[in-house]
Structure formats: structure tokens, C-alpha cells
PDB file of N, CA and C in Angstrom:
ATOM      1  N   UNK A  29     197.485  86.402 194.416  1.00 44.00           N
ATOM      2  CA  UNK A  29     197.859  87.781 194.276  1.00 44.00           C
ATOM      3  C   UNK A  29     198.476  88.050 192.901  1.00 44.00           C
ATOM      4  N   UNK A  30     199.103  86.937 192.274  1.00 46.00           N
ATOM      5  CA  UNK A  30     199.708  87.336 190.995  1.00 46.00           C
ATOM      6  C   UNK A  30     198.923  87.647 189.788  1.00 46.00           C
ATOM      7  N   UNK A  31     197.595  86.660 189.949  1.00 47.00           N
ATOM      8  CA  UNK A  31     196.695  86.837 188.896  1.00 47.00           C
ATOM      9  C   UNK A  31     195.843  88.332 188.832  1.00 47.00           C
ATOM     10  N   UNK A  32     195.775  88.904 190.083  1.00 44.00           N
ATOM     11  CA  UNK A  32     195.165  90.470 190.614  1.00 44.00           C
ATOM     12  C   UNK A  32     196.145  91.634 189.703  1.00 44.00           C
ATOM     13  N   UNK A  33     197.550  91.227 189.676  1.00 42.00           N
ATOM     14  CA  UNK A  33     198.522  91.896 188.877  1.00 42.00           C
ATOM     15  C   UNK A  33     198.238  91.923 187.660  1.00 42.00           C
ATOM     16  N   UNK A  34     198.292  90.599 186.847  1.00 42.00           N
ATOM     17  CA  UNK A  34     197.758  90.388 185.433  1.00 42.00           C
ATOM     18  C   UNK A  34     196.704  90.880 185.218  1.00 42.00           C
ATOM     19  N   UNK A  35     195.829  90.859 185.765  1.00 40.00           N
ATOM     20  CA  UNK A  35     194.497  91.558 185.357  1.00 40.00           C
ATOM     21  C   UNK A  35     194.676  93.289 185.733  1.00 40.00           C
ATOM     22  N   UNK A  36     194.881  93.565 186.561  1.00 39.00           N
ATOM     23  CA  UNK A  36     195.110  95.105 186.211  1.00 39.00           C
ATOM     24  C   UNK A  36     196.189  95.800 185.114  1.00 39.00           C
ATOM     25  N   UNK A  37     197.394  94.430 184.870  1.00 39.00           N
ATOM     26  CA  UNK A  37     197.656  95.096 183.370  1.00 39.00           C
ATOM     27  C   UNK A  37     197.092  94.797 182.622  1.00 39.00           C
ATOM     28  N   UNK A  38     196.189  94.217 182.032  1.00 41.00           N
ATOM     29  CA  UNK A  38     195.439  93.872 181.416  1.00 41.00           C
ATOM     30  C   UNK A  38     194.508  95.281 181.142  1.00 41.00           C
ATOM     31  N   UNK A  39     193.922  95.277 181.998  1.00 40.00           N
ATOM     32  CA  UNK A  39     192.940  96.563 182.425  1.00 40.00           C
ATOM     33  C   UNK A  39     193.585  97.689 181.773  1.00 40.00           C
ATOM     34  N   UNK A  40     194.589  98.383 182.375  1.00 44.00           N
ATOM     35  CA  UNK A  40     195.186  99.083 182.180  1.00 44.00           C
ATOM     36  C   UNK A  40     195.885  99.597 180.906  1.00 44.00           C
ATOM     37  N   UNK A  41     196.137  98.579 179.823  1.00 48.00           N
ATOM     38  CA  UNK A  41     196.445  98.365 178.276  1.00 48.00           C
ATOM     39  C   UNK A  41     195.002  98.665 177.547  1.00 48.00           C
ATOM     40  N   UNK A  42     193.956  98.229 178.030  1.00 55.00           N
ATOM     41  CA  UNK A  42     193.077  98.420 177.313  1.00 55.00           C
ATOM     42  C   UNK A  42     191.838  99.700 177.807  1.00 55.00           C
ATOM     43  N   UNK A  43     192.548 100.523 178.443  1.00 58.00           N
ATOM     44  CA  UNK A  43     191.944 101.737 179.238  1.00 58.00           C
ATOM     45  C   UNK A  43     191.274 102.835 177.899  1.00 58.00           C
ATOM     46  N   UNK A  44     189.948 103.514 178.074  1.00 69.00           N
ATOM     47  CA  UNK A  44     189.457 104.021 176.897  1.00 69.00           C
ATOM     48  C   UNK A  44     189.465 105.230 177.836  1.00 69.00           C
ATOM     49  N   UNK A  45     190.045 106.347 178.245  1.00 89.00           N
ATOM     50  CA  UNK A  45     190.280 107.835 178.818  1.00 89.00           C
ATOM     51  C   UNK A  45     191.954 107.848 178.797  1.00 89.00           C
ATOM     52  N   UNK A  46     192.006 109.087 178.544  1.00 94.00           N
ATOM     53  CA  UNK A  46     193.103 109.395 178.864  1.00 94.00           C
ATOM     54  C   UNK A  46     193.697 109.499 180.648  1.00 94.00           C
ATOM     55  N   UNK A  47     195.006 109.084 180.709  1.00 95.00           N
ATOM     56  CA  UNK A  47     195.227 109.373 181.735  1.00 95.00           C
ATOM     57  C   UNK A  47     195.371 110.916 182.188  1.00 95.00           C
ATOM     58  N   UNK A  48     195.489 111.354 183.718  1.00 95.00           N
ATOM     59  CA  UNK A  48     195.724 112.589 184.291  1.00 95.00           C
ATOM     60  C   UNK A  48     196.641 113.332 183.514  1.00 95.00           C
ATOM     61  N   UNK A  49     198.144 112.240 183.168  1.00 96.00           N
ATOM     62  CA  UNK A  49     199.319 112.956 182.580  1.00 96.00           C
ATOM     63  C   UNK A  49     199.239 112.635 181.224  1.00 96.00           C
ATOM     64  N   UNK A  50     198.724 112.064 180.541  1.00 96.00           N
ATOM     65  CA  UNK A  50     198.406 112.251 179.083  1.00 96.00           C
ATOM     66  C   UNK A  50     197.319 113.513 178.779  1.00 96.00           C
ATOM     67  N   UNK A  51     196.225 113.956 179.596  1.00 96.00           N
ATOM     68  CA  UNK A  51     195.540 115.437 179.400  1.00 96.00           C
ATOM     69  C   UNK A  51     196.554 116.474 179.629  1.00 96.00           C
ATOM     70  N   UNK A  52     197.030 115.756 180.611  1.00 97.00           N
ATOM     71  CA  UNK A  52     197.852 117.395 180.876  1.00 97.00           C
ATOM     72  C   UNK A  52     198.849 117.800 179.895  1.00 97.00           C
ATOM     73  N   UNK A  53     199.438 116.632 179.270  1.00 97.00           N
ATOM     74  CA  UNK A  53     200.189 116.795 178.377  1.00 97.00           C
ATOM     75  C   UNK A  53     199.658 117.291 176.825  1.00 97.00           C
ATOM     76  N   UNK A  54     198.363 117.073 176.768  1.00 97.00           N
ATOM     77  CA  UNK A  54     197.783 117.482 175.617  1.00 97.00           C
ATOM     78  C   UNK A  54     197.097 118.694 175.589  1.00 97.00           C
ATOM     79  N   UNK A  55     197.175 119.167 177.051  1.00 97.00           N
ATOM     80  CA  UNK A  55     196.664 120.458 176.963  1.00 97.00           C
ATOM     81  C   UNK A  55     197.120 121.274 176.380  1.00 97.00           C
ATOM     82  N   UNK A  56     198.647 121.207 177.077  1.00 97.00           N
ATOM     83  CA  UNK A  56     199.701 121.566 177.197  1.00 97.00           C
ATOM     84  C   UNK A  56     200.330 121.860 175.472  1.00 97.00           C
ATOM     85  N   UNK A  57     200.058 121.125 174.683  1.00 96.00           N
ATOM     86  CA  UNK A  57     200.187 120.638 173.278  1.00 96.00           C
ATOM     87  C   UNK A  57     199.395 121.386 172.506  1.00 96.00           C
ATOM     88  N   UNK A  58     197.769 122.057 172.976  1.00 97.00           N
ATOM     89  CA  UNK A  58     197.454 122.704 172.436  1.00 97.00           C
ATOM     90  C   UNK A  58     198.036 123.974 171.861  1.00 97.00           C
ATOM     91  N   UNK A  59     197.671 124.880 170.388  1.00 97.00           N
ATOM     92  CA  UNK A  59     198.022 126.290 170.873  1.00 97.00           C
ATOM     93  C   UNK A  59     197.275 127.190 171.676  1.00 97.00           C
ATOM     94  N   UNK A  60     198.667 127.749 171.802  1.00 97.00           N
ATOM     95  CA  UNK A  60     198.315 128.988 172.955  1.00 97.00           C
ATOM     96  C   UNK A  60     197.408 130.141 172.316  1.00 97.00           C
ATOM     97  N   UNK A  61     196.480 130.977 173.338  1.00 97.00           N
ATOM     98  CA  UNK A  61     196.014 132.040 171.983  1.00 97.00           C
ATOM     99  C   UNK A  61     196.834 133.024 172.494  1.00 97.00           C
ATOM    100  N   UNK A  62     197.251 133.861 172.063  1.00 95.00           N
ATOM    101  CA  UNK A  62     198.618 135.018 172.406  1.00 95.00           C
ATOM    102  C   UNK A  62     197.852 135.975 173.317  1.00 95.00           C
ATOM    103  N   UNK A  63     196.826 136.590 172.667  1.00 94.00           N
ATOM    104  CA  UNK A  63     196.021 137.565 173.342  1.00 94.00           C
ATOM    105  C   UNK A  63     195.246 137.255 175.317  1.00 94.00           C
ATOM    106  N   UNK A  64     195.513 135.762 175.320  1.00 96.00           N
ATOM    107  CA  UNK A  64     194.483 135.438 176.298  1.00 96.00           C
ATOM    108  C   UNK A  64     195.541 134.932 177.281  1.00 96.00           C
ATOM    109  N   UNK A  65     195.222 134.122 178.942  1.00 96.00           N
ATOM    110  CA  UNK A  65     195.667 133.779 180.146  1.00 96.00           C
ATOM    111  C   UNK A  65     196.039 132.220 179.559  1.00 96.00           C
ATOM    112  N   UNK A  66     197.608 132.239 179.152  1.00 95.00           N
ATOM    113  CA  UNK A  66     198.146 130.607 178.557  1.00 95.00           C
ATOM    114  C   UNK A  66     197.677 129.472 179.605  1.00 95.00           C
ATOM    115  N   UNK A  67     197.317 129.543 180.279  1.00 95.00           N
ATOM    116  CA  UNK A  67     196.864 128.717 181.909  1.00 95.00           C
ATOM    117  C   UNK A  67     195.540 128.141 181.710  1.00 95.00           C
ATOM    118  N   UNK A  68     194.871 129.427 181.028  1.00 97.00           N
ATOM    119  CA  UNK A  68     193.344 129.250 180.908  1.00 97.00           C
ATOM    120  C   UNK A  68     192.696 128.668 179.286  1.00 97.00           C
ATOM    121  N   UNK A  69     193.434 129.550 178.484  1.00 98.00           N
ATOM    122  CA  UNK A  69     192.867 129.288 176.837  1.00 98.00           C
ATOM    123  C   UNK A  69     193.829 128.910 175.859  1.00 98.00           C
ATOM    124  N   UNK A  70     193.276 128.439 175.245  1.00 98.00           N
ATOM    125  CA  UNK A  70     193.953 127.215 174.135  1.00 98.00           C
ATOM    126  C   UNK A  70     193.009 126.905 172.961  1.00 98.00           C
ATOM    127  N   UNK A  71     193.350 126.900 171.791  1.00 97.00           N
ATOM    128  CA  UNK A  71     192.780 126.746 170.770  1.00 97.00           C
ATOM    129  C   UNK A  71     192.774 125.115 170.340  1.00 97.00           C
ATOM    130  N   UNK A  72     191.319 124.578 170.462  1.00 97.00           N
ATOM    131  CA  UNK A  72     191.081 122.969 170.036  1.00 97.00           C
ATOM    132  C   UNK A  72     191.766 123.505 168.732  1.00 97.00           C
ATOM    133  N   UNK A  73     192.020 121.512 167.908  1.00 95.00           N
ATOM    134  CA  UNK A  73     192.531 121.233 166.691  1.00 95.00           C
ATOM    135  C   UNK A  73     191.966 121.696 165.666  1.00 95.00           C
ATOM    136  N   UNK A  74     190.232 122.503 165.679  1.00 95.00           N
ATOM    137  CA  UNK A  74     189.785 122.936 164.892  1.00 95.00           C
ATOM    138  C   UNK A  74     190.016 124.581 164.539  1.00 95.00           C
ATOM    139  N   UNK A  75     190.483 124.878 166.132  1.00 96.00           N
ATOM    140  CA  UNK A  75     190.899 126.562 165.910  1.00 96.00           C
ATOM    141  C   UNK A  75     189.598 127.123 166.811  1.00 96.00           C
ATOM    142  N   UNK A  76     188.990 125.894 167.234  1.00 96.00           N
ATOM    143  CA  UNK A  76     188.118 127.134 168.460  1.00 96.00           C
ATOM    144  C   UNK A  76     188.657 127.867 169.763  1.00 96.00           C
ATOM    145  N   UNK A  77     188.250 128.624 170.062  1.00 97.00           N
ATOM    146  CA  UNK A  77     188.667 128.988 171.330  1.00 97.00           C
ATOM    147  C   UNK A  77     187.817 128.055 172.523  1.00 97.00           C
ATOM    148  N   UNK A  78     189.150 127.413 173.679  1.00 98.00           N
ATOM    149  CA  UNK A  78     188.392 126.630 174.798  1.00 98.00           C
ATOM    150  C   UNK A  78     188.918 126.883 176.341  1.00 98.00           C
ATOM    151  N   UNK A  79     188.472 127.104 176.974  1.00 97.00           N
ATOM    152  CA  UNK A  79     188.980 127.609 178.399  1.00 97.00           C
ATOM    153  C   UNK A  79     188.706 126.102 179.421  1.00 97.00           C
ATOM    154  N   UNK A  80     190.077 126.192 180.198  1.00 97.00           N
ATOM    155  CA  UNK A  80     190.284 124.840 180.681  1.00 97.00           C
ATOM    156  C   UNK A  80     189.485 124.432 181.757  1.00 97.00           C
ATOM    157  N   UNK A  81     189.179 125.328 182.146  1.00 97.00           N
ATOM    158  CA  UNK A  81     187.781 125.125 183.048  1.00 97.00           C
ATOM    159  C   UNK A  81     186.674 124.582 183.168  1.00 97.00           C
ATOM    160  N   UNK A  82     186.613 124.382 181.505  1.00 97.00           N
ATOM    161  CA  UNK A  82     185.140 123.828 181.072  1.00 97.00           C
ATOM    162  C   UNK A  82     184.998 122.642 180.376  1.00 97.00           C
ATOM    163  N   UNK A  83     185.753 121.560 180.900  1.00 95.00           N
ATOM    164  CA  UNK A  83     186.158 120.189 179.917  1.00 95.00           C
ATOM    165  C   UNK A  83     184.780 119.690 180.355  1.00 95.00           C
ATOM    166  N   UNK A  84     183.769 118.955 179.459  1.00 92.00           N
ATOM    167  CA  UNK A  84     183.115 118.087 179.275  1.00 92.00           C
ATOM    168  C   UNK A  84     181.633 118.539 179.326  1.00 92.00           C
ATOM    169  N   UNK A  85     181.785 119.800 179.323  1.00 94.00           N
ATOM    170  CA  UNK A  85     180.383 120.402 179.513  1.00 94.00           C
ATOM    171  C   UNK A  85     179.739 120.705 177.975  1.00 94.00           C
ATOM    172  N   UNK A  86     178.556 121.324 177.878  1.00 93.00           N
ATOM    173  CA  UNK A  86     177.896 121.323 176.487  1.00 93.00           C
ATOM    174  C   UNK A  86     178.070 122.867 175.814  1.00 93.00           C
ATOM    175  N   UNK A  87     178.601 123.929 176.420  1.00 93.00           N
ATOM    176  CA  UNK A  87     178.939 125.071 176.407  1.00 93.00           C
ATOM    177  C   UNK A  87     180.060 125.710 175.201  1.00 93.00           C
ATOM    178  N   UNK A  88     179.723 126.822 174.660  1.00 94.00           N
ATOM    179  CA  UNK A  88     180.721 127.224 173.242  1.00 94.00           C
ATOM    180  C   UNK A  88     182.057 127.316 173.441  1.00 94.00           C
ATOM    181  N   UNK A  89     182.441 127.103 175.095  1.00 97.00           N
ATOM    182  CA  UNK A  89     183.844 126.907 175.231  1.00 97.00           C
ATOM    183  C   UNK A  89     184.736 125.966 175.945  1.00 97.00           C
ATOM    184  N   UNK A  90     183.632 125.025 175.601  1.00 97.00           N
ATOM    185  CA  UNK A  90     183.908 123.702 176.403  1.00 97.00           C
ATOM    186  C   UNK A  90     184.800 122.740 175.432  1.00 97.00           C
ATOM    187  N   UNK A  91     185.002 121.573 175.870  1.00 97.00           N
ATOM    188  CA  UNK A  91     186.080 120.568 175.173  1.00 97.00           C
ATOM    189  C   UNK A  91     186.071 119.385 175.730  1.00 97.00           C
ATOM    190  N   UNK A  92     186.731 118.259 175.169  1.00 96.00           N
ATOM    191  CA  UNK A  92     186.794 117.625 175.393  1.00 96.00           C
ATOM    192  C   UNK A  92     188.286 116.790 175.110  1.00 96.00           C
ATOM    193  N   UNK A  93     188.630 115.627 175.900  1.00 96.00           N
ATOM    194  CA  UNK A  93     190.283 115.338 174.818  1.00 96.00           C
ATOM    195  C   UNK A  93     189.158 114.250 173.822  1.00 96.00           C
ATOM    196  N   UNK A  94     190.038 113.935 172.648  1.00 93.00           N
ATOM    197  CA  UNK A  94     189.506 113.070 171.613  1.00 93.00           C
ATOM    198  C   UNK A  94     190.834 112.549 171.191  1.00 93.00           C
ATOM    199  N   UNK A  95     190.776 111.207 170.591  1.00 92.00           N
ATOM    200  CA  UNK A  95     191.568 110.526 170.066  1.00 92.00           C
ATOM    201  C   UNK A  95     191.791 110.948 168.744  1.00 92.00           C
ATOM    202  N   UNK A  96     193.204 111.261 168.099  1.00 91.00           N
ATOM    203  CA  UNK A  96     192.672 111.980 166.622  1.00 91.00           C
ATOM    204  C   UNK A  96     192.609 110.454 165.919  1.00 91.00           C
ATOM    205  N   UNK A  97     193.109 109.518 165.849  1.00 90.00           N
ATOM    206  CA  UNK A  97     192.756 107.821 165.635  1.00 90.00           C
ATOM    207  C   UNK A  97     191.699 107.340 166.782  1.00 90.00           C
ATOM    208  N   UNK A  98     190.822 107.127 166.572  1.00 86.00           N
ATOM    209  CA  UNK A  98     189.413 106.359 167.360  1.00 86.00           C
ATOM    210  C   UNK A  98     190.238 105.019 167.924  1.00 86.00           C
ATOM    211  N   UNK A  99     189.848 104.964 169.053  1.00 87.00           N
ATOM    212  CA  UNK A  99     190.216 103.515 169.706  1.00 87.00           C
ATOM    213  C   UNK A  99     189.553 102.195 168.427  1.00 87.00           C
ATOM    214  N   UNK A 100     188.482 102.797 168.240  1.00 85.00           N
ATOM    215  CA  UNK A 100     187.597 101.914 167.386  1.00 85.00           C
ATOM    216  C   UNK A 100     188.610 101.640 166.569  1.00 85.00           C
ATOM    217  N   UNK A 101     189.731 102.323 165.782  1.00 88.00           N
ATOM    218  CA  UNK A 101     190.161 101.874 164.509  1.00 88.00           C
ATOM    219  C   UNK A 101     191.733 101.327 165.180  1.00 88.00           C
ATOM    220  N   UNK A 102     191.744 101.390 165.997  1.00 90.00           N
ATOM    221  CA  UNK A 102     193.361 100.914 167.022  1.00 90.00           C
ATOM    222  C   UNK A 102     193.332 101.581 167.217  1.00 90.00           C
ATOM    223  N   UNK A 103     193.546 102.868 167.489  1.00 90.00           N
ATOM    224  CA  UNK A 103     194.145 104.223 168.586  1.00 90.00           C
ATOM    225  C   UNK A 103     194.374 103.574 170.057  1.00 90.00           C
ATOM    226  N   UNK A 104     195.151 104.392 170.336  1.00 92.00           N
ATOM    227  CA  UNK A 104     195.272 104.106 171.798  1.00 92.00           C
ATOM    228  C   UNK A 104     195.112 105.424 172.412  1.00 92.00           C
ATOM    229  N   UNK A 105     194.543 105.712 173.438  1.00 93.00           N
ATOM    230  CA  UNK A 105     194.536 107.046 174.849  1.00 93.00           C
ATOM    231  C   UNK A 105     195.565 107.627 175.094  1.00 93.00           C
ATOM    232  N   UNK A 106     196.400 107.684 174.257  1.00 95.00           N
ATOM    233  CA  UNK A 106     198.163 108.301 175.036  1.00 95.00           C
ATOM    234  C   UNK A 106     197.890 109.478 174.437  1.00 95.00           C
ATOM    235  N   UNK A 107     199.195 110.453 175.108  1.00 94.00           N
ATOM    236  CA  UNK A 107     199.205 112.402 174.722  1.00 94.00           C
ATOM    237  C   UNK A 107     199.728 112.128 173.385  1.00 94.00           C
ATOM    238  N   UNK A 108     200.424 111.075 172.839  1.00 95.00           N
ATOM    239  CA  UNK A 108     200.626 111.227 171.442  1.00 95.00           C
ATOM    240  C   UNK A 108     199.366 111.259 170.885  1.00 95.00           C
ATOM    241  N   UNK A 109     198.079 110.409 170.590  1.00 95.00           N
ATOM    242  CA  UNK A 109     196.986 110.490 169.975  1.00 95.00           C
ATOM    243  C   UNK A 109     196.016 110.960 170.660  1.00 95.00           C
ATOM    244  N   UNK A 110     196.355 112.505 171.048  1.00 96.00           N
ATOM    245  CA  UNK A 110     195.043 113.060 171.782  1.00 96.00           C
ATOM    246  C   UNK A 110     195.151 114.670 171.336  1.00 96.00           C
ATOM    247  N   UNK A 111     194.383 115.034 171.140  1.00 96.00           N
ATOM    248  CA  UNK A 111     193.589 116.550 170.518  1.00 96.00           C
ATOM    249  C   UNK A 111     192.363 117.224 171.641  1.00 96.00           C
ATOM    250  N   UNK A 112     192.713 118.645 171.838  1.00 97.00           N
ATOM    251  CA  UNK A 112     191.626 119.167 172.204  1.00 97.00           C
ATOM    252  C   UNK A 112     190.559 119.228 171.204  1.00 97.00           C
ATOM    253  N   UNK A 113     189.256 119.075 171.523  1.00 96.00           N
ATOM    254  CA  UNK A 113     188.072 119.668 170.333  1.00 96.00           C
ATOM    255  C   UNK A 113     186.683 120.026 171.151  1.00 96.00           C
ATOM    256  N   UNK A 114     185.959 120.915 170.468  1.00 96.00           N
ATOM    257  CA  UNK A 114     185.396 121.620 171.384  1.00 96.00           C
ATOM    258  C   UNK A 114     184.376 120.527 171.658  1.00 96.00           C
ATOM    259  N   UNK A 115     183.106 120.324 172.692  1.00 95.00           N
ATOM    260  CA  UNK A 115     182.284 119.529 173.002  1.00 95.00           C
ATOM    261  C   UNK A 115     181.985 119.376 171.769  1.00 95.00           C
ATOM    262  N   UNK A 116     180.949 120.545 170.843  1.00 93.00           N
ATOM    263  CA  UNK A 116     180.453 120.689 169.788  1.00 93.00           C
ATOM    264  C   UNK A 116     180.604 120.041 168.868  1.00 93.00           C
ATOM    265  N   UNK A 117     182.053 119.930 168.622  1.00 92.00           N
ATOM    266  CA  UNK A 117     182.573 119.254 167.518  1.00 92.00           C
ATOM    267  C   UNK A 117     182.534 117.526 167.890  1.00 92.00           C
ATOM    268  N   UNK A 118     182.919 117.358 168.921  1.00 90.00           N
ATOM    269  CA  UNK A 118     183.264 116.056 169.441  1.00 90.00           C
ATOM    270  C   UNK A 118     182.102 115.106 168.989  1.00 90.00           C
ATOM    271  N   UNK A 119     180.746 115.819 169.401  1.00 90.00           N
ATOM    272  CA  UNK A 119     179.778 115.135 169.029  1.00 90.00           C
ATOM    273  C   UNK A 119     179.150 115.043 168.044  1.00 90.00           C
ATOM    274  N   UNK A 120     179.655 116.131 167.101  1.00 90.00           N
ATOM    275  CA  UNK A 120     179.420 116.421 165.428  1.00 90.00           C
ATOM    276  C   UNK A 120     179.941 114.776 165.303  1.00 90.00           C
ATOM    277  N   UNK A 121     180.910 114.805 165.151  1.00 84.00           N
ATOM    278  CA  UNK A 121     181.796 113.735 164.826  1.00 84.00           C
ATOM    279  C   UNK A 121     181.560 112.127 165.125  1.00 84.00           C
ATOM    280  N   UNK A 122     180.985 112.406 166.333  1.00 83.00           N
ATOM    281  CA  UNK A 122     180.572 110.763 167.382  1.00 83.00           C
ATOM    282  C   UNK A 122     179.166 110.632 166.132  1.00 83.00           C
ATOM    283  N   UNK A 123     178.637 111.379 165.232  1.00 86.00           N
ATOM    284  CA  UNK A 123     177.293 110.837 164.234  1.00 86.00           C
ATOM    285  C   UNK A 123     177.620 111.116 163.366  1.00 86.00           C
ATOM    286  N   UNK A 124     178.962 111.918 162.957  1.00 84.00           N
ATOM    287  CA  UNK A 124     179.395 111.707 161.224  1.00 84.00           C
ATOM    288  C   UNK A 124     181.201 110.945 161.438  1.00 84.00           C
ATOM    289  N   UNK A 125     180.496 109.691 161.284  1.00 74.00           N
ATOM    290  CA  UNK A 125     182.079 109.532 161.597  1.00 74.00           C
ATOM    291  C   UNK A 125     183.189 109.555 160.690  1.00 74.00           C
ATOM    292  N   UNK A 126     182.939 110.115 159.697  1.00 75.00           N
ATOM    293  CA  UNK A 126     183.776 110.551 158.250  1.00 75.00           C
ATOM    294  C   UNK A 126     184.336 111.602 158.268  1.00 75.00           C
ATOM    295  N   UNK A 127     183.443 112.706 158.907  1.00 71.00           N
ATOM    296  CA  UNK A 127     184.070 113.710 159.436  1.00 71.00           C
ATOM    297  C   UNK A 127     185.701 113.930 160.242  1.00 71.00           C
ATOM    298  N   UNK A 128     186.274 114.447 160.142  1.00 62.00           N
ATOM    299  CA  UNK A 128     188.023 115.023 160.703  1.00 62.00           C
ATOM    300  C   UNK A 128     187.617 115.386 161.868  1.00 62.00           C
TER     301      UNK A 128
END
């Protein structure tokens, strides 16, 4: 049973999603847009408009969380290194990886 422990911290240190309370916390982190439902819309790191409804879909107001440091380069999944960005961008980025 002890080795079942070690291996889920194990697991768990090297997790590539954010957790439940690291999104929520980065939602949360986003800005607010003044004009719109603070619950619902939030402006990704680029300044798009994204409604929370629509995480992971391919849509102009969809999003995704992103690491603003890539796991690839050390980042880690925590609400400190996490950014809204719209799908759009996310995947701009996943083929220019020079790109911000």
C-alpha cells in the first residue's frame, strides 16, 4: 500500500492540466469586461472577449487555460502559471512556438 502512495505523488507532481481549483482561480484572475455578466465574460491575456461556457471548443469565444511558461520549458499547471487564451490563439501558438 505504501508504494500505491508514492506513485500517486509521483503522478500528481508531474500532472499536465490544471487542477479544478487552479482554473477556477485563473478564471477568476482574468479581467473582468465592465460592460458584460462578471460570472460569464472575461477577457483572455490577449484582450479577446471569452464566455465561460465555452472552454475547449473551436468557437470565437471559446478558450482554453494555457501555461504562460510551457511545461515543455519547466512550467508547472498551477493558477500562478496559467492564462486564459482564446482556442484560436492557443493553437496559433501550439505551431508557432515563438509566438507570446
Amino acid at each position: 500500500m505504501m508504494g500505491s502512495s508514492e506513485s500517486s505523488t509521483k503522478t500528481s507532481s508531474k500532472r499536465k492540466g490544471f487542477s479544478l481549483h487552479d482554473r477556477k482561480v485563473c478564471w477568476e484572475n482574468a479581467t473582468i469586461i465592465k460592460s458584460r455578466n462578471k460570472d460569464r465574460w472575461r477577457l483572455d491575456a490577449m484582450g479577446n472577449p471569452v464566455l465561460h461556457a465555452l472552454e475547449g471548443c473551436p468557437g470565437p469565444y471559446c478558450y482554453e487555460y494555457d501555461c504562460v511558461v510551457p511545461v515543455a520549458e519547466g512550467g508547472i499547471p498551477r493558477a500562478e502559471n496559467c492564462r486564459i487564451l482564446q482556442t484560436a490563439v492557443v493553437k496559433y501558438r501550439m505551431y508557432n512556438p515563438k509566438a507570446t
